[in-house]
Amino acid sequence: MIGSPLPRLDGTAKVTGTARYAFEHRVADPAYAYPLQATVARGHITAINTSAAQAVDGVLAVITHENAPHLASTEDAELAVLQSTEIAFRGQVIGAVVADTSETARHAAGLVEVSYDPSPHDAVFTPDRDDLYTPDTVNPSFPTDTSQGDVESALKQSPVVVDHVYTTPMTHNNPLEPHTTVACWHDDQLTLYDSTQGVHSTRQSLAKALGLAPERIRVIAPHVGGGFGSKGQAHAHLVLAAMAAQAMPGRAVKLALTRQQMFSLVGYRTPTVQHVRLGAGPDGRLTAISMDVVEQTSRIKEFAEQTAIPARHMYAAPNRRTTHRLAALDVPVPSWMRAPGECPGMFGPEVAMDELANACGMDPVDLRVLNEPDVDPESGKPFSSRNLVACLREGAARFGWADREHAPRTRREHGWWVGTGVAASTYPVHVKPGSSATVRFQPDGRYRIEIGATDIGTGTWTALTQIAADALSVRVDAIDLRIGDTDLPPATVAGGSSGINSWGSAVVDAARAFRDKFGTGPNPGDEAQGTTPGNSAGERFAMRAFGAQFAEVRVHAATGEIRVPRLLGVFAVGRIINPRTARSQFLGGMTMGMSMALHEQSVLDERFGHVVNHDLAEYHIAANADVAGIEAHWVDETDPHVNPLGTKGIGEIGIVGTAAAIANAAHHATGIRVRDLPLTADKFLADARR
Amino acid sequence: MNPFEYQRAEDVATAVATVSGNENAAFLGGGTNLVDHLKLGVATPNLLVDVSGLPLDRVESLPDGGLRIGAAVRNSDAAADPRIRRDYPMLAEALLSGASAQVRNLATMGGNLLQRTRCVYFQDVTTPCNKRVPGSGCSALRGYHRYHAILGASEHCVAVHPSDLAVALVALDAVVQVSGPDGDRAVPVTDLYRLPGDAPERDTVLERGELITAIDLPVLPMAARSGYRKVRDRASYAFALVSVAAAVDLFDNGTIRDVRIAFGGVAHKPWRAYRAEDALRGRPTTAEAFDDAANAELRDARPLRDNVFKLRMARGALVAALQHLTGADR
Ligand SMILES: Cc1cc2nc3c(=O)[nH]c(=O)nc-3n(C[C@H](O)[C@H](O)[C@H](O)COP(=O)(O)OP(=O)(O)OC[C@H]3O[C@@H](n4cnc5c(N)ncnc54)[C@H](O)[C@@H]3O)c2cc1C
Ligand code: SF4
């Protein structure tokens, strides 16, 4: 069961269109809400005239700060919806029109007249601002800065130094399913069908904002069409939907953000500027690693991406330093996007390692192997398991790395420069406390498993069923899993690649408790609970997953077009529950990493303060034709320390390192070192050589 | 988004009369561009006259040997037509390089020609744009203009026309057949589009109510050796940064007898490269000759702050296209 490539249990429902996503839940006679958004980046609303909107046939309510209910908590400024006239970023929610049809709501929204008293805004992100500040911690609670040894003098004394600035742009999560909510107040009870990564965490945030006991809110999310972090926390539209529903007691209100609205309202990845300095001996052995990161946050709510974190754990060097500084701007609120920290933070350092390999005349695989640490460089603890070297070696063998010509810009085929590159991946092992599961034996002879986990397209339905079947020693069809509902036992958010580690451990715990209590011949109605066990191994071990990614890149000599005909990843991620859904996670992550490498860039127009390429025709993500050869593999890894299942989490590591591997391959192809993502064609034309 | 009425056109004459008599009416083809604009508030017609069901849905041979493509022919059907594929491969390639299979299945030939610019500010009613609201200003001039014009622009508008189809058509000297309130006329595609000047709100020379009924392709034997080279940010489903439609006819000695070249992604209209063509006639098919041709055409180019790369890219695309057609890249 565990380890078998069981096809997705929800697959048929999804491909036949019967799996209900939030907006599709059938409710009687729904009303539709359409958000109003600020068109200035800072200032105050001086007047808001809703009469024309209200006069439209079919309009049921127009909600603004003038008539919105008072929230119990405005501590989270992002959720303090319609509580004042103040505008903190362009695109901020300033109201909603509720109507009989979504078209009427959208039409009427265009008739609301808003007058502003605008203030000068500041949306200019540069690393040389004089008002950068040091956050107390970086996401979620890591030290902002670290230092060991003496980096400056080590760099001064190092025979080989790599010292460059690398940048990653602002990017947006863009799950396929937009953020949608169906909200209904009925008899003092609020029910929400929400597109969320965590039903319980969503309920918690909303209960706090609205000042309700959590029991009065039910959140349901059986299927979620991706989130990549953007559905991991409640955003403003959720509060808005609840307010709209409050205005229509007994009637459900549906709210779906448009793609354009998603670019202002549901988080994004901050742009990062990464000053990376590596000092090494002529043999490539690192003496110093330094990484100084500058990134942005919104003025009203801090999110400090932990971009320098992976540099703390990757390679051995006696002298080390990492810092994070933030610019607080009048911009939308940044948040989690697949592998926050690790994803952008493995771009600069892994390209720098390639530059170091070049500077030392070394093979970049050998350079990484040489600098493999014995213990976690940051904490000094041993790793519970660390198989980066195995991933590099296996990847090199599978990719055909040995045949690689050393010098860049040596292979040209039919007008295209061709090259290959490598980079490492890493992601921490997270097990979140706080999930519970129930096992109940049913009259039909099956075991009902209940846990409020969510499946955001990752395969939770399937993997948890396998884990339960394994733990109870029954066939998978003897398991009746229920997830995605706050009426089920509480579960943590699907984030930090922690889902299976945390929920799976709770299911295993419940299954063990059940068997202990009832043995193998239970009676209908017998039930037992379990929780995610605590793990003291974290005090003794550093726990991370690792991987290696190899890329082949072609760059057209005359036009600069860049393509990636081959991508190959090898990962060491503990135990694999389901190879089929696991492969899908790796391939999806790598594809998103390729997308980051080649395409993704939210263009924030500083004059206006919003992202102007805010749709999927202009904000490019990788299309099918961009993905040619792509392979994911994993090495066997048994880690008894991480959790009872031995899993490390696989949802995010696939995106980590891909962009660096591709950038390194592009350099090998062309001899042109691009240090600023994305790697668009123009960057290979700036160089005058042809 | 505004409420609007929807009518299915009965015939060409009524459709023309309806739209020319109502300044808030618009023709609807496949709707792949117009419907987006309705949602975004970029277009606010109160009446849509659907012309996609008119009997303009055939590709027919003309008496002189050319081809007539009905305005309601779907982009995917035109691209699959065996005569187009054989005699005008650049046209089929241009169509197939555009949008996605799903969009091409809906998009009509007439609608493709009259699709509007993808300038992000044009599509965002919260920002100034002279093309959308004359006199409001051009946000792209000093904003996000990576995709914008390097040739023929004005300070009022630096947008480019997004159609790939149109680029092939200007290279082929195609002609659009138009029905209007004052009767029918034929407009060469090279004259159909305007440069922005001080009236960027007007993309073409067509008057209100004029309906494109067909596209005529002249007999052009050299088009059998033609191609469309599109340089874009992703491998499919992206508008051109720069594109080149080209056809070449060689003397027996290998020098160039005649050539047709048009650029996309460089101007407010599909850009017929007459100067490059002149520079190539009689020349050998060498990289140097191709380079000279690019120089001749791009001499007057005025790139913007962030699209200087288009000069080199246009040159590269032209050279790559010509090398491909003449076999010099093998
Ligand atoms: C995501 C995306 C990507 C795209 N990528 C590309 C690309 O790479 N290359 C490319 O070339 N195109 C691309 N397109 C644009 C696509 O080609 C056009 O949307 C399509 O061709 C328009 O045709 P339609 O029939 O749907 O026009 P509609 O949207 O129906 O109409 C467009 C305009 O033409 C007018 N019109 C329609 N028919 C006639 C007629 N017979 N006479 C007079 N006026 C008429 C309408 O009033 C309207 O103003 C893309 C579109 C999308 C959505
Ligand atoms: S380039 Fe043209 S379409 Fe774009 S903002 Fe300027 S005026 Fe508008």
Coordinates of N, CA and C in Angstrom, one line a residue, chain A residues 536-689:
Chain A
S536 N 11.0 14.8 19.5 CA 12.1 15.4 20.1 C 13.4 15.3 19.3
A537 N 13.3 14.5 18.2 CA 14.5 14.3 17.4 C 15.0 15.6 16.8
G538 N 14.1 16.5 16.7 CA 14.5 17.8 16.1 C 15.5 18.5 17.0
E539 N 15.6 18.2 18.3 CA 16.6 18.8 19.1 C 18.0 18.2 18.9
R540 N 18.0 17.0 18.4 CA 19.3 16.3 18.1 C 19.8 16.4 16.7
F541 N 18.8 16.5 15.8 CA 19.2 16.4 14.4 C 18.7 17.7 13.6
A542 N 19.5 18.0 12.5 CA 19.0 18.9 11.5 C 18.3 18.0 10.5
M543 N 17.1 18.5 10.0 CA 16.3 17.6 9.1 C 16.0 18.4 7.9
R544 N 16.5 17.9 6.8 CA 16.2 18.6 5.5 C 16.1 17.5 4.4
A545 N 15.4 17.8 3.4 CA 15.4 17.1 2.1 C 16.4 17.7 1.2
F546 N 17.0 16.9 0.3 CA 17.9 17.5 -0.7 C 17.6 16.9 -2.1
G547 N 18.3 17.6 -3.1 CA 18.1 17.1 -4.4 C 19.1 17.7 -5.3
A548 N 19.1 17.2 -6.6 CA 20.0 17.8 -7.6 C 19.3 17.9 -8.9
Q549 N 19.4 19.0 -9.5 CA 18.7 19.2 -10.8 C 19.7 19.5 -11.9
F550 N 19.5 18.9 -13.0 CA 20.3 19.0 -14.2 C 19.5 19.5 -15.4
A551 N 20.1 20.4 -16.1 CA 19.3 21.0 -17.2 C 20.1 21.1 -18.5
E552 N 19.5 20.9 -19.6 CA 20.1 21.2 -20.9 C 19.4 22.4 -21.5
V553 N 20.1 23.4 -22.0 CA 19.5 24.6 -22.4 C 20.0 24.9 -23.8
R554 N 19.2 25.4 -24.7 CA 19.6 25.9 -26.0 C 19.2 27.4 -26.1
V555 N 20.2 28.1 -26.6 CA 19.9 29.6 -26.8 C 20.2 29.9 -28.3
H556 N 19.3 30.5 -28.9 CA 19.4 30.8 -30.3 C 20.5 31.9 -30.5
A557 N 21.5 31.6 -31.3 CA 22.6 32.6 -31.4 C 22.1 33.9 -32.0
A558 N 21.1 33.9 -32.9 CA 20.8 35.2 -33.5 C 19.6 35.9 -32.8
T559 N 18.7 35.2 -32.2 CA 17.5 35.8 -31.6 C 17.5 35.8 -30.1
G560 N 18.4 35.0 -29.5 CA 18.4 34.9 -28.0 C 17.3 34.0 -27.4
E561 N 16.5 33.5 -28.2 CA 15.4 32.6 -27.7 C 16.1 31.5 -26.8
I562 N 15.4 31.2 -25.7 CA 16.0 30.1 -24.8 C 15.0 29.0 -24.6
R563 N 15.4 27.8 -24.7 CA 14.5 26.6 -24.6 C 15.3 25.6 -23.7
V564 N 14.5 24.8 -23.0 CA 15.0 23.8 -22.1 C 14.6 22.4 -22.6
P565 N 15.4 21.8 -23.5 CA 15.0 20.5 -24.0 C 15.0 19.4 -22.9
R566 N 15.8 19.5 -21.9 CA 16.0 18.4 -20.9 C 16.1 19.0 -19.5
L567 N 15.3 18.4 -18.6 CA 15.4 18.7 -17.2 C 15.4 17.4 -16.4
L568 N 16.3 17.2 -15.5 CA 16.3 16.0 -14.8 C 16.6 16.2 -13.3
G569 N 15.7 15.7 -12.4 CA 15.9 16.0 -11.0 C 16.0 14.6 -10.3
V570 N 16.9 14.6 -9.2 CA 16.9 13.5 -8.4 C 16.8 14.0 -6.9
F571 N 15.9 13.4 -6.2 CA 15.6 13.9 -4.8 C 15.8 12.8 -3.8
A572 N 16.2 13.3 -2.6 CA 16.3 12.5 -1.4 C 15.4 13.0 -0.4
V573 N 14.2 12.4 -0.3 CA 13.1 13.0 0.5 C 12.5 12.0 1.4
G574 N 13.3 11.1 1.9 CA 12.7 10.1 2.8 C 11.8 9.1 2.1
R575 N 10.8 8.7 2.7 CA 9.9 7.6 2.2 C 8.9 8.2 1.2
I576 N 8.7 7.5 0.1 CA 7.7 7.9 -0.9 C 6.4 7.1 -0.6
I577 N 5.4 7.8 -0.4 CA 4.1 7.1 -0.1 C 3.5 6.6 -1.4
N578 N 3.5 7.4 -2.4 CA 2.9 7.0 -3.7 C 3.7 7.6 -4.8
P579 N 4.4 6.7 -5.5 CA 5.4 7.2 -6.6 C 4.7 7.9 -7.7
R580 N 3.4 7.6 -7.9 CA 2.7 8.3 -9.0 C 2.4 9.8 -8.6
T581 N 1.8 10.0 -7.5 CA 1.5 11.4 -7.1 C 2.8 12.1 -6.7
A582 N 3.8 11.4 -6.2 CA 5.1 12.0 -5.9 C 5.8 12.5 -7.1
R583 N 5.8 11.7 -8.2 CA 6.4 12.1 -9.4 C 5.7 13.4 -9.9
S584 N 4.4 13.4 -9.8 CA 3.7 14.5 -10.2 C 4.1 15.8 -9.4
Q585 N 4.3 15.7 -8.2 CA 4.8 16.8 -7.4 C 6.1 17.3 -7.8
F586 N 7.0 16.4 -8.1 CA 8.4 16.8 -8.5 C 8.3 17.4 -9.9
L587 N 7.6 16.8 -10.8 CA 7.5 17.3 -12.1 C 6.9 18.7 -12.1
G588 N 5.8 18.8 -11.3 CA 5.1 20.1 -11.2 C 6.0 21.2 -10.6
G589 N 6.8 20.8 -9.6 CA 7.7 21.8 -9.0 C 8.8 22.2 -10.0
M590 N 9.3 21.2 -10.7 CA 10.4 21.5 -11.6 C 9.9 22.4 -12.8
T591 N 8.7 22.1 -13.2 CA 8.1 22.9 -14.3 C 7.9 24.3 -13.8
M592 N 7.4 24.4 -12.6 CA 7.3 25.8 -12.0 C 8.6 26.5 -11.9
G593 N 9.6 25.7 -11.6 CA 11.0 26.2 -11.5 C 11.5 26.7 -12.8
M594 N 11.2 25.9 -13.9 CA 11.5 26.3 -15.2 C 10.8 27.6 -15.6
S595 N 9.5 27.6 -15.2 CA 8.7 28.8 -15.4 C 9.3 30.0 -14.8
M596 N 9.8 29.8 -13.6 CA 10.5 30.9 -12.9 C 11.8 31.3 -13.6
A597 N 12.5 30.3 -14.1 CA 13.7 30.6 -14.7 C 13.5 31.4 -16.0
L598 N 12.5 31.0 -16.8 CA 12.4 31.5 -18.1 C 11.4 32.7 -18.3
H599 N 10.3 32.6 -17.4 CA 9.2 33.5 -17.8 C 8.7 34.4 -16.7
E600 N 8.6 33.9 -15.5 CA 7.7 34.6 -14.6 C 8.2 35.9 -14.0
Q601 N 7.4 37.0 -14.1 CA 7.8 38.3 -13.7 C 6.6 39.2 -13.6
S602 N 6.3 39.6 -12.4 CA 5.2 40.5 -12.2 C 5.7 41.9 -12.4
V603 N 5.2 42.6 -13.4 CA 5.8 44.0 -13.6 C 5.0 45.0 -12.8
L604 N 5.6 45.4 -11.8 CA 4.9 46.4 -10.9 C 5.2 47.8 -11.5
D605 N 4.2 48.5 -11.9 CA 4.5 49.9 -12.5 C 4.5 50.8 -11.3
E606 N 5.7 51.3 -11.0 CA 5.9 52.1 -9.8 C 5.1 53.4 -9.8
R607 N 4.7 53.9 -11.0 CA 4.0 55.1 -11.0 C 2.5 54.9 -10.5
F608 N 2.0 53.7 -10.8 CA 0.7 53.4 -10.3 C 0.6 52.6 -9.1
G609 N 1.6 51.7 -8.9 CA 1.6 50.8 -7.7 C 1.0 49.5 -7.9
H610 N 0.6 49.1 -9.1 CA 0.1 47.8 -9.3 C 0.8 47.0 -10.4
V611 N 0.5 45.7 -10.4 CA 1.1 44.9 -11.4 C 0.4 45.0 -12.7
V612 N 1.0 45.4 -13.8 CA 0.3 45.8 -15.0 C 0.2 44.6 -16.0
N613 N 1.0 43.6 -15.8 CA 0.8 42.4 -16.7 C 0.0 41.4 -15.9
H614 N -1.2 41.8 -15.5 CA -2.0 41.0 -14.5 C -3.0 40.1 -15.2
D615 N -2.6 39.4 -16.2 CA -3.4 38.2 -16.7 C -2.5 37.2 -17.3
L616 N -3.0 36.1 -17.6 CA -2.1 35.0 -18.0 C -1.7 35.0 -19.5
A617 N -2.2 36.0 -20.2 CA -1.6 36.3 -21.6 C -0.3 37.1 -21.4
E618 N -0.3 37.9 -20.4 CA 0.9 38.8 -20.3 C 1.9 38.3 -19.2
Y619 N 1.3 37.7 -18.2 CA 2.2 37.1 -17.2 C 2.4 35.7 -17.6
H620 N 3.6 35.4 -18.1 CA 3.8 34.1 -18.7 C 4.2 33.1 -17.6
I621 N 3.5 31.9 -17.7 CA 4.0 30.8 -17.0 C 4.3 29.7 -18.1
A622 N 5.1 28.7 -17.7 CA 5.5 27.8 -18.8 C 4.3 27.1 -19.4
A623 N 4.3 27.1 -20.7 CA 3.2 26.4 -21.5 C 3.7 25.0 -21.8
N624 N 2.8 24.1 -22.2 CA 3.2 22.7 -22.5 C 4.4 22.7 -23.4
A625 N 4.4 23.5 -24.4 CA 5.5 23.5 -25.4 C 6.9 23.8 -24.8
D626 N 6.8 24.5 -23.7 CA 8.1 24.8 -23.0 C 8.7 23.6 -22.3
V627 N 7.9 22.6 -22.0 CA 8.3 21.5 -21.2 C 8.6 20.3 -22.2
A628 N 9.9 20.0 -22.4 CA 10.2 18.9 -23.4 C 10.5 17.7 -22.5
G629 N 11.8 17.3 -22.5 CA 12.2 16.2 -21.7 C 12.2 16.6 -20.2
I630 N 11.4 15.9 -19.4 CA 11.5 16.2 -17.9 C 11.4 14.9 -17.2
E631 N 12.3 14.7 -16.3 CA 12.3 13.4 -15.5 C 12.6 13.7 -14.0
A632 N 11.9 13.0 -13.2 CA 12.2 13.1 -11.8 C 12.4 11.7 -11.2
H633 N 13.5 11.6 -10.4 CA 13.8 10.3 -9.8 C 14.1 10.6 -8.3
W634 N 14.2 9.5 -7.5 CA 14.6 9.7 -6.1 C 15.5 8.5 -5.7
V635 N 16.3 8.9 -4.7 CA 17.1 7.8 -4.2 C 16.5 7.2 -2.9
D636 N 16.7 6.0 -2.6 CA 16.2 5.4 -1.4 C 16.7 6.1 -0.2
E637 N 15.9 6.5 0.6 CA 16.3 7.1 1.9 C 15.4 6.7 3.0
T638 N 16.0 6.1 4.0 CA 15.3 5.7 5.2 C 15.7 6.7 6.3
D639 N 14.8 7.4 6.8 CA 15.1 8.3 7.9 C 14.1 8.1 9.1
P640 N 14.6 7.4 10.1 CA 13.7 7.0 11.2 C 13.4 8.2 12.1
H641 N 14.1 9.3 11.9 CA 14.0 10.4 12.9 C 12.9 11.5 12.6
V642 N 12.6 11.6 11.3 CA 11.8 12.8 10.9 C 10.3 12.7 11.4
N643 N 9.7 11.5 11.3 CA 8.4 11.3 11.9 C 8.1 9.8 11.7
P644 N 7.0 9.3 12.3 CA 6.7 7.9 12.2 C 6.7 7.3 10.8
L645 N 6.3 8.1 9.8 CA 6.2 7.6 8.5 C 7.6 7.6 7.7
G646 N 8.5 8.4 8.2 CA 9.8 8.5 7.5 C 9.7 9.4 6.3
T647 N 8.7 10.2 6.2 CA 8.5 11.1 5.0 C 9.1 12.5 5.3
K648 N 9.6 13.1 4.3 CA 10.2 14.5 4.5 C 9.4 15.6 3.9
G649 N 8.4 15.2 3.0 CA 7.6 16.3 2.3 C 8.2 16.5 1.0
I650 N 7.3 16.6 0.0 CA 7.8 16.6 -1.4 C 7.2 17.7 -2.2
G651 N 6.3 18.5 -1.6 CA 5.5 19.5 -2.4 C 6.3 20.6 -3.0
E652 N 7.4 20.9 -2.3 CA 8.1 22.2 -2.7 C 9.5 22.0 -3.2
I653 N 10.2 20.9 -2.8 CA 11.6 20.9 -3.2 C 11.8 20.9 -4.7
G654 N 10.8 20.4 -5.5 CA 11.0 20.4 -6.9 C 11.2 21.7 -7.6
I655 N 10.7 22.8 -7.0 CA 10.9 24.1 -7.5 C 12.2 24.7 -7.1
V656 N 12.9 24.1 -6.1 CA 14.1 24.7 -5.6 C 15.3 24.3 -6.4
G657 N 16.0 25.2 -6.9 CA 17.3 24.9 -7.6 C 17.1 24.9 -9.1
T658 N 15.9 24.7 -9.6 CA 15.7 24.5 -11.0 C 16.2 25.7 -11.8
A659 N 15.8 26.9 -11.3 CA 16.2 28.1 -12.0 C 17.7 28.3 -12.1
A660 N 18.4 27.9 -11.0 CA 19.8 28.0 -11.0 C 20.5 27.0 -12.0
A661 N 19.9 25.8 -12.0 CA 20.4 24.8 -13.0 C 20.3 25.3 -14.4
I662 N 19.1 26.0 -14.7 CA 18.9 26.4 -16.1 C 19.8 27.6 -16.4
A663 N 19.9 28.5 -15.4 CA 20.8 29.7 -15.6 C 22.3 29.2 -15.8
N664 N 22.7 28.2 -15.1 CA 24.0 27.7 -15.2 C 24.2 27.0 -16.6
A665 N 23.2 26.3 -17.0 CA 23.2 25.7 -18.4 C 23.3 26.8 -19.4
A666 N 22.5 27.8 -19.2 CA 22.5 28.9 -20.2 C 23.9 29.5 -20.3
H667 N 24.6 29.7 -19.2 CA 25.9 30.2 -19.2 C 26.9 29.2 -20.0
H668 N 26.7 27.9 -19.7 CA 27.5 26.9 -20.3 C 27.3 27.0 -21.8
A669 N 26.0 27.2 -22.2 CA 25.7 27.2 -23.7 C 26.4 28.5 -24.3
T670 N 26.2 29.6 -23.7 CA 26.5 30.9 -24.4 C 27.8 31.6 -23.9
G671 N 28.2 31.3 -22.7 CA 29.3 32.1 -22.1 C 28.7 33.4 -21.5
I672 N 27.4 33.6 -21.6 CA 26.8 34.8 -21.0 C 26.2 34.4 -19.6
R673 N 26.7 35.2 -18.6 CA 26.2 34.9 -17.3 C 25.0 35.8 -17.0
V674 N 23.8 35.3 -16.9 CA 22.7 36.1 -16.5 C 22.4 35.9 -15.1
R675 N 22.4 37.0 -14.3 CA 22.2 36.9 -12.9 C 20.9 37.4 -12.4
D676 N 20.1 37.8 -13.4 CA 18.8 38.4 -13.1 C 17.7 37.6 -13.8
L677 N 16.8 37.0 -13.0 CA 15.7 36.3 -13.5 C 14.6 37.3 -14.0
P678 N 13.8 36.8 -14.9 CA 13.9 35.6 -15.7 C 14.8 35.7 -16.9
L679 N 15.2 34.6 -17.4 CA 16.2 34.5 -18.4 C 15.6 34.7 -19.8
T680 N 15.2 35.9 -20.1 CA 14.5 36.2 -21.3 C 15.5 36.4 -22.5
A681 N 15.0 36.3 -23.7 CA 15.9 36.3 -24.9 C 16.7 37.6 -24.9
D682 N 16.2 38.7 -24.5 CA 16.9 40.0 -24.6 C 18.3 39.9 -23.8
K683 N 18.3 39.1 -22.8 CA 19.5 39.1 -21.9 C 20.6 38.3 -22.6
F684 N 20.3 37.6 -23.6 CA 21.3 36.9 -24.4 C 21.7 37.7 -25.7
L685 N 21.0 38.8 -25.8 CA 21.4 39.7 -27.0 C 22.2 40.9 -26.6
A686 N 22.2 41.2 -25.3 CA 22.9 42.3 -24.8 C 24.3 42.2 -25.1
D687 N 24.8 41.0 -25.1 CA 26.2 40.7 -25.4 C 26.4 40.9 -26.9
A688 N 27.4 41.6 -27.3 CA 27.6 42.0 -28.7 C 28.1 40.9 -29.6
R689 N 28.6 39.9 -29.0 CA 29.2 38.8 -29.8 C 28.0 38.0 -30.5

